[in-house]
CSV table of C-alpha atoms in Angstrom, one decimal:
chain,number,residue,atom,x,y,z
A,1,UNK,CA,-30.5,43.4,-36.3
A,2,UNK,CA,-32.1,46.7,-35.4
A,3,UNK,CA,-35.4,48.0,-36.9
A,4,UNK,CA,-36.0,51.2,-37.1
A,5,UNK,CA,-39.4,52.3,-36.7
A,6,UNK,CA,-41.4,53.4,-39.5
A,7,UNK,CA,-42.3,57.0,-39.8
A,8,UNK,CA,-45.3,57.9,-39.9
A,9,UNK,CA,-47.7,59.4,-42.4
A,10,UNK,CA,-48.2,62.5,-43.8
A,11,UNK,CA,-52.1,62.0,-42.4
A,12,UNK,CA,-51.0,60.8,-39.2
A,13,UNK,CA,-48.3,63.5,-38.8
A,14,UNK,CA,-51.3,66.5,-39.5
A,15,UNK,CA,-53.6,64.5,-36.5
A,16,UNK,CA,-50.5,65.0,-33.8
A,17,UNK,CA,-50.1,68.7,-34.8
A,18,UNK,CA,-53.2,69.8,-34.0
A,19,UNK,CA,-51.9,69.2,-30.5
A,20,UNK,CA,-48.1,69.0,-31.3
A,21,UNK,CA,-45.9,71.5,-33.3
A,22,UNK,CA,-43.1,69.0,-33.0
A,23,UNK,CA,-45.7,67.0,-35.7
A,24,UNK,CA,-46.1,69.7,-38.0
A,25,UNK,CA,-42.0,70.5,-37.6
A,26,UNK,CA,-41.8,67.1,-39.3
A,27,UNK,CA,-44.0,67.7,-41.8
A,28,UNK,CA,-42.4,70.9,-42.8
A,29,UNK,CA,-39.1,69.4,-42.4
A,30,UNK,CA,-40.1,66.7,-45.5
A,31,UNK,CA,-41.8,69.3,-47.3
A,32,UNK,CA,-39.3,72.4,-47.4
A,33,UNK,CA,-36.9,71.5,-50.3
A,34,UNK,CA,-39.1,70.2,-52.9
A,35,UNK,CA,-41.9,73.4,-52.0
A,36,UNK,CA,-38.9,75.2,-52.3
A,37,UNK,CA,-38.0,74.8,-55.2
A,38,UNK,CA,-41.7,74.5,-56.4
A,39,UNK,CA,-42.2,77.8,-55.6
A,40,UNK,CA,-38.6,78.8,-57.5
A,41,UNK,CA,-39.9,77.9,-60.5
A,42,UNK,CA,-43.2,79.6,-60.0
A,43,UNK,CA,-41.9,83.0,-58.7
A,44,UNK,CA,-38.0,82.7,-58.5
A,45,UNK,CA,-35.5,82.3,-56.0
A,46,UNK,CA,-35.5,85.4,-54.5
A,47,UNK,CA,-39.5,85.0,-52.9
A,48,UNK,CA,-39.3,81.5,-53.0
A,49,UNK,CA,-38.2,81.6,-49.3
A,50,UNK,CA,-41.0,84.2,-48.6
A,51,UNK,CA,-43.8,82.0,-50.5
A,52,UNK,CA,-43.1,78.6,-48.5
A,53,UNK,CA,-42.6,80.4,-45.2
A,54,UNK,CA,-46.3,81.9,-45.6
A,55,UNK,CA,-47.8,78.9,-46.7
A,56,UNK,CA,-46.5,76.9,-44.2
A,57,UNK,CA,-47.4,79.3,-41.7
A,58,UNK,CA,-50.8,79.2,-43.5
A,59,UNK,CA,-51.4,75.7,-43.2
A,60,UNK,CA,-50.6,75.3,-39.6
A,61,UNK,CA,-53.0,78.1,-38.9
A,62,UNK,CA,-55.7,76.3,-41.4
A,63,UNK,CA,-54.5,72.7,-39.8
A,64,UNK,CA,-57.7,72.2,-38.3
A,65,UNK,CA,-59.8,72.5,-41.4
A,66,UNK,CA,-57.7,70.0,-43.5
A,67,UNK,CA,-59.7,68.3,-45.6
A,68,UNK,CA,-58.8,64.6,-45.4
A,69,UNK,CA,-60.1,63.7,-48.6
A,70,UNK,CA,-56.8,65.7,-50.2
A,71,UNK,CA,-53.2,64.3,-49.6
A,72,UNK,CA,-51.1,66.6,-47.1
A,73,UNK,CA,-48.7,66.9,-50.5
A,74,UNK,CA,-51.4,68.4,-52.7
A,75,UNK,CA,-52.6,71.0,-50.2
A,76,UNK,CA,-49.3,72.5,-49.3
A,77,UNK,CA,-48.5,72.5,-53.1
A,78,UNK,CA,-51.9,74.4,-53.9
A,79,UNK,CA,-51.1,77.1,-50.6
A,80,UNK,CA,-47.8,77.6,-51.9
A,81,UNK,CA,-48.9,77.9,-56.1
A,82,UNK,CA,-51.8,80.0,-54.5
A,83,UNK,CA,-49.1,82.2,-52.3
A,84,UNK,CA,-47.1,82.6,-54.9
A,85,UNK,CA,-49.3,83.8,-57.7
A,86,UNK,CA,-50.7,86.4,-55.0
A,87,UNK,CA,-47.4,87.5,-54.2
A,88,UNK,CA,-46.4,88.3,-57.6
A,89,UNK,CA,-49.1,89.6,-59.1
A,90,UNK,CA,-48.7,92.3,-56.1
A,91,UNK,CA,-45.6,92.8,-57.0
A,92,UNK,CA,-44.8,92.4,-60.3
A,93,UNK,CA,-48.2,92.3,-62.0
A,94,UNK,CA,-47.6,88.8,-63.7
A,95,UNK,CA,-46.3,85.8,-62.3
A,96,UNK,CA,-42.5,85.3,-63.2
A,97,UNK,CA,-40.8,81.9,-64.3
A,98,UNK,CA,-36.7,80.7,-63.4
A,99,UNK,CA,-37.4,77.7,-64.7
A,100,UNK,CA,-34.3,74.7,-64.5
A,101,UNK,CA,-34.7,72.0,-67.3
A,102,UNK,CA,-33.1,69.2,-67.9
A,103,UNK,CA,-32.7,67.3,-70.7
A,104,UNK,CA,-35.4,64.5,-69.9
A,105,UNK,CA,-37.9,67.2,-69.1
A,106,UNK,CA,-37.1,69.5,-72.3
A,107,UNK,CA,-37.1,65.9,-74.5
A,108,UNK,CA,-40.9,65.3,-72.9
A,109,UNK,CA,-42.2,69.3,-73.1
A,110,UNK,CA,-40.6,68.9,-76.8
A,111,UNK,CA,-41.5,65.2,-77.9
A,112,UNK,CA,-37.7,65.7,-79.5
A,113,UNK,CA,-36.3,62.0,-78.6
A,114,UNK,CA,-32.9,62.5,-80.0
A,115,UNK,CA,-30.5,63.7,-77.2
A,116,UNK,CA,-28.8,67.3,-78.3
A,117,UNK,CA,-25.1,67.5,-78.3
A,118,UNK,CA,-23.6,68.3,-74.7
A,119,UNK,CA,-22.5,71.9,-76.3
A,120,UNK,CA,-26.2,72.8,-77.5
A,121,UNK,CA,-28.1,70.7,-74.4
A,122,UNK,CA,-28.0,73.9,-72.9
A,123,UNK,CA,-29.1,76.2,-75.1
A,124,UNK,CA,-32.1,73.9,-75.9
A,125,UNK,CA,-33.4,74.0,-71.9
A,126,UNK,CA,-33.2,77.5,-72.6
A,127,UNK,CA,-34.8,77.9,-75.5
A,128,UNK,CA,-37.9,75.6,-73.9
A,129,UNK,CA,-37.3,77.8,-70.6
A,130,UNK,CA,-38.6,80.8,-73.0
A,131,UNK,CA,-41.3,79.1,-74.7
A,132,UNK,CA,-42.9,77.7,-71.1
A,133,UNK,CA,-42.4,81.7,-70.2
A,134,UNK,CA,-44.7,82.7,-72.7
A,135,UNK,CA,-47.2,80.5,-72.2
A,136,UNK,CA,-50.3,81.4,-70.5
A,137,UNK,CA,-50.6,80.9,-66.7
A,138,UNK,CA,-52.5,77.7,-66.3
A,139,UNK,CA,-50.8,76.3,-68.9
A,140,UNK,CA,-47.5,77.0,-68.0
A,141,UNK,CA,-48.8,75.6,-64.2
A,142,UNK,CA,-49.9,72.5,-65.8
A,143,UNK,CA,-46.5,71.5,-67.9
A,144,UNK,CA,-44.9,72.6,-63.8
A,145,UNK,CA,-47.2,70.4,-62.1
A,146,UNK,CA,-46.9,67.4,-64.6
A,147,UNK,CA,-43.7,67.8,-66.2
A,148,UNK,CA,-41.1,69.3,-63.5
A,149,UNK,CA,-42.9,68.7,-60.3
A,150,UNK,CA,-43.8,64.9,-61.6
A,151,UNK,CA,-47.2,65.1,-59.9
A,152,UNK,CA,-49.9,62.6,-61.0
A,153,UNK,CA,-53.1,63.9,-62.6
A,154,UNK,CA,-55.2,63.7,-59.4
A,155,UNK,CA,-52.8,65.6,-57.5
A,156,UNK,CA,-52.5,68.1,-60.1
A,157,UNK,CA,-56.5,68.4,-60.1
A,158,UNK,CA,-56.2,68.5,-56.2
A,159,UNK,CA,-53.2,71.6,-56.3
A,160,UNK,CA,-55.4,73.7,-59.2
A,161,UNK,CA,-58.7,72.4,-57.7
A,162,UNK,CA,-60.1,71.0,-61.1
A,163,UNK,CA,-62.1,68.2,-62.3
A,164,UNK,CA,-59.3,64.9,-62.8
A,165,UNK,CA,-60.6,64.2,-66.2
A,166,UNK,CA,-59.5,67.3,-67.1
A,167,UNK,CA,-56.0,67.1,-66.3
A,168,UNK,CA,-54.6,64.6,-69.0
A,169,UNK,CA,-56.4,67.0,-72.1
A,170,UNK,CA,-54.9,70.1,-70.5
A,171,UNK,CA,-51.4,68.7,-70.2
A,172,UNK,CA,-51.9,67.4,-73.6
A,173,UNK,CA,-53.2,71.2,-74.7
A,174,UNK,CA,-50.3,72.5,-72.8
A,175,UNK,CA,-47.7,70.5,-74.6
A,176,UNK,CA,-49.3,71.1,-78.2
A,177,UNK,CA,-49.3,75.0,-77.6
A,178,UNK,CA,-45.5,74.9,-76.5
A,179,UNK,CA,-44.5,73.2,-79.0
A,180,UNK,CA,-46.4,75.3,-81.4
A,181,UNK,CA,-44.6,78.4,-79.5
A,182,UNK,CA,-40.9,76.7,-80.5
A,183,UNK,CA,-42.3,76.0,-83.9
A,184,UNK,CA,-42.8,79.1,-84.5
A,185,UNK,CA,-39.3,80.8,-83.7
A,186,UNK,CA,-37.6,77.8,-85.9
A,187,UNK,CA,-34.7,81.0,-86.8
A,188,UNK,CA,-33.5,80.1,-82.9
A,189,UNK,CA,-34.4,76.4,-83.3
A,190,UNK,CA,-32.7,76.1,-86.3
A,191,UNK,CA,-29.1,77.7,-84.5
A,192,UNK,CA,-29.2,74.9,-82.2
């Protein structure tokens, strides 16, 4: 029987490429899709590209000043949010949103446990989609982090460089003031 051997860590991985790109290569390598589409959702597809190739860039520049109290995950997740956000309030003024939900992330944003008919599950995302759009920024980051992303609250605090405690009342803030956004269109709610 053959063993493979066992990769090795994100932390271990940022040691070698201080003195090896083929070690930060890796690292970009398992962190390209999932910043990717990250940054998607935080300034859409089209900049997306742009976004992760700067941070990344960013990061191997700033390798040597890692602080290794922060996972590896959580500081390329804050470069790219902070990347992003600069970009787009360059170019756009305000950060846009293409948000993709599915029906297990709408159902947890909403706290609606029945599962809509396949004909209106759709519609719903998008409805939600709109709501999380006009939500303020760190709000809106929050629900991203928590909700799409799946981060856990001390990652979250790590990315948006807050206190921990303060990560389960915001999500919890951020999910009331959503829902209070969809309650108050019920004329749209109400066609679904």
């Amino acid at each position: 029987m053959e063993m493979r051997a066992q990769e090795p860590t994100d932390e271990q991985l940022v040691r070698q490429a201080l003195t090896d790109t083929d070690a930060f290569g890796m690292l970009v390598e398992r962190y390209e899709r999932p910043l990717s589409s990250y940054a998607a959702r935080l300034i859409g597809r089209q900049e997306a590209e742009d976004v992760v190739q700067q941070a990344f860039l960013q990061a191997y520049r700033s390798l040597a000043g890692f602080d290794p109290h922060l996972t590896f995950s959580a500081w390329m997740y804050r470069i790219v949010h902070n990347t992003a956000v600069n970009m787009a309030r360059k170019r756009h003024g305000t950060v846009p949103t293409e948000l993709e939900l599915d029906g297990e992330m709408v159902e947890i944003l909403t706290g609606d446990t029945d599962v809509p008919a396949e004909a209106l599950h759709r519609e719903l995302e998008d409805f939600v989609a709109k709501g999380l759009n006009q939500l303020d920024q760190r709000s809106r980051d929050i629900l991203l982090l928590s909700v799409v992303e799946g981060k856990s609250y001390s990652e979250i605090a790590d990315i948006l460089m807050v206190a921990v405690n303060s990560v389960g009342p915001s999500v919890s803030r951020a999910k009331d003031k959503l829902r209070k956004l969809l309650d108050a269109n019920p004329a749209q709610r109400s066609a679904l």
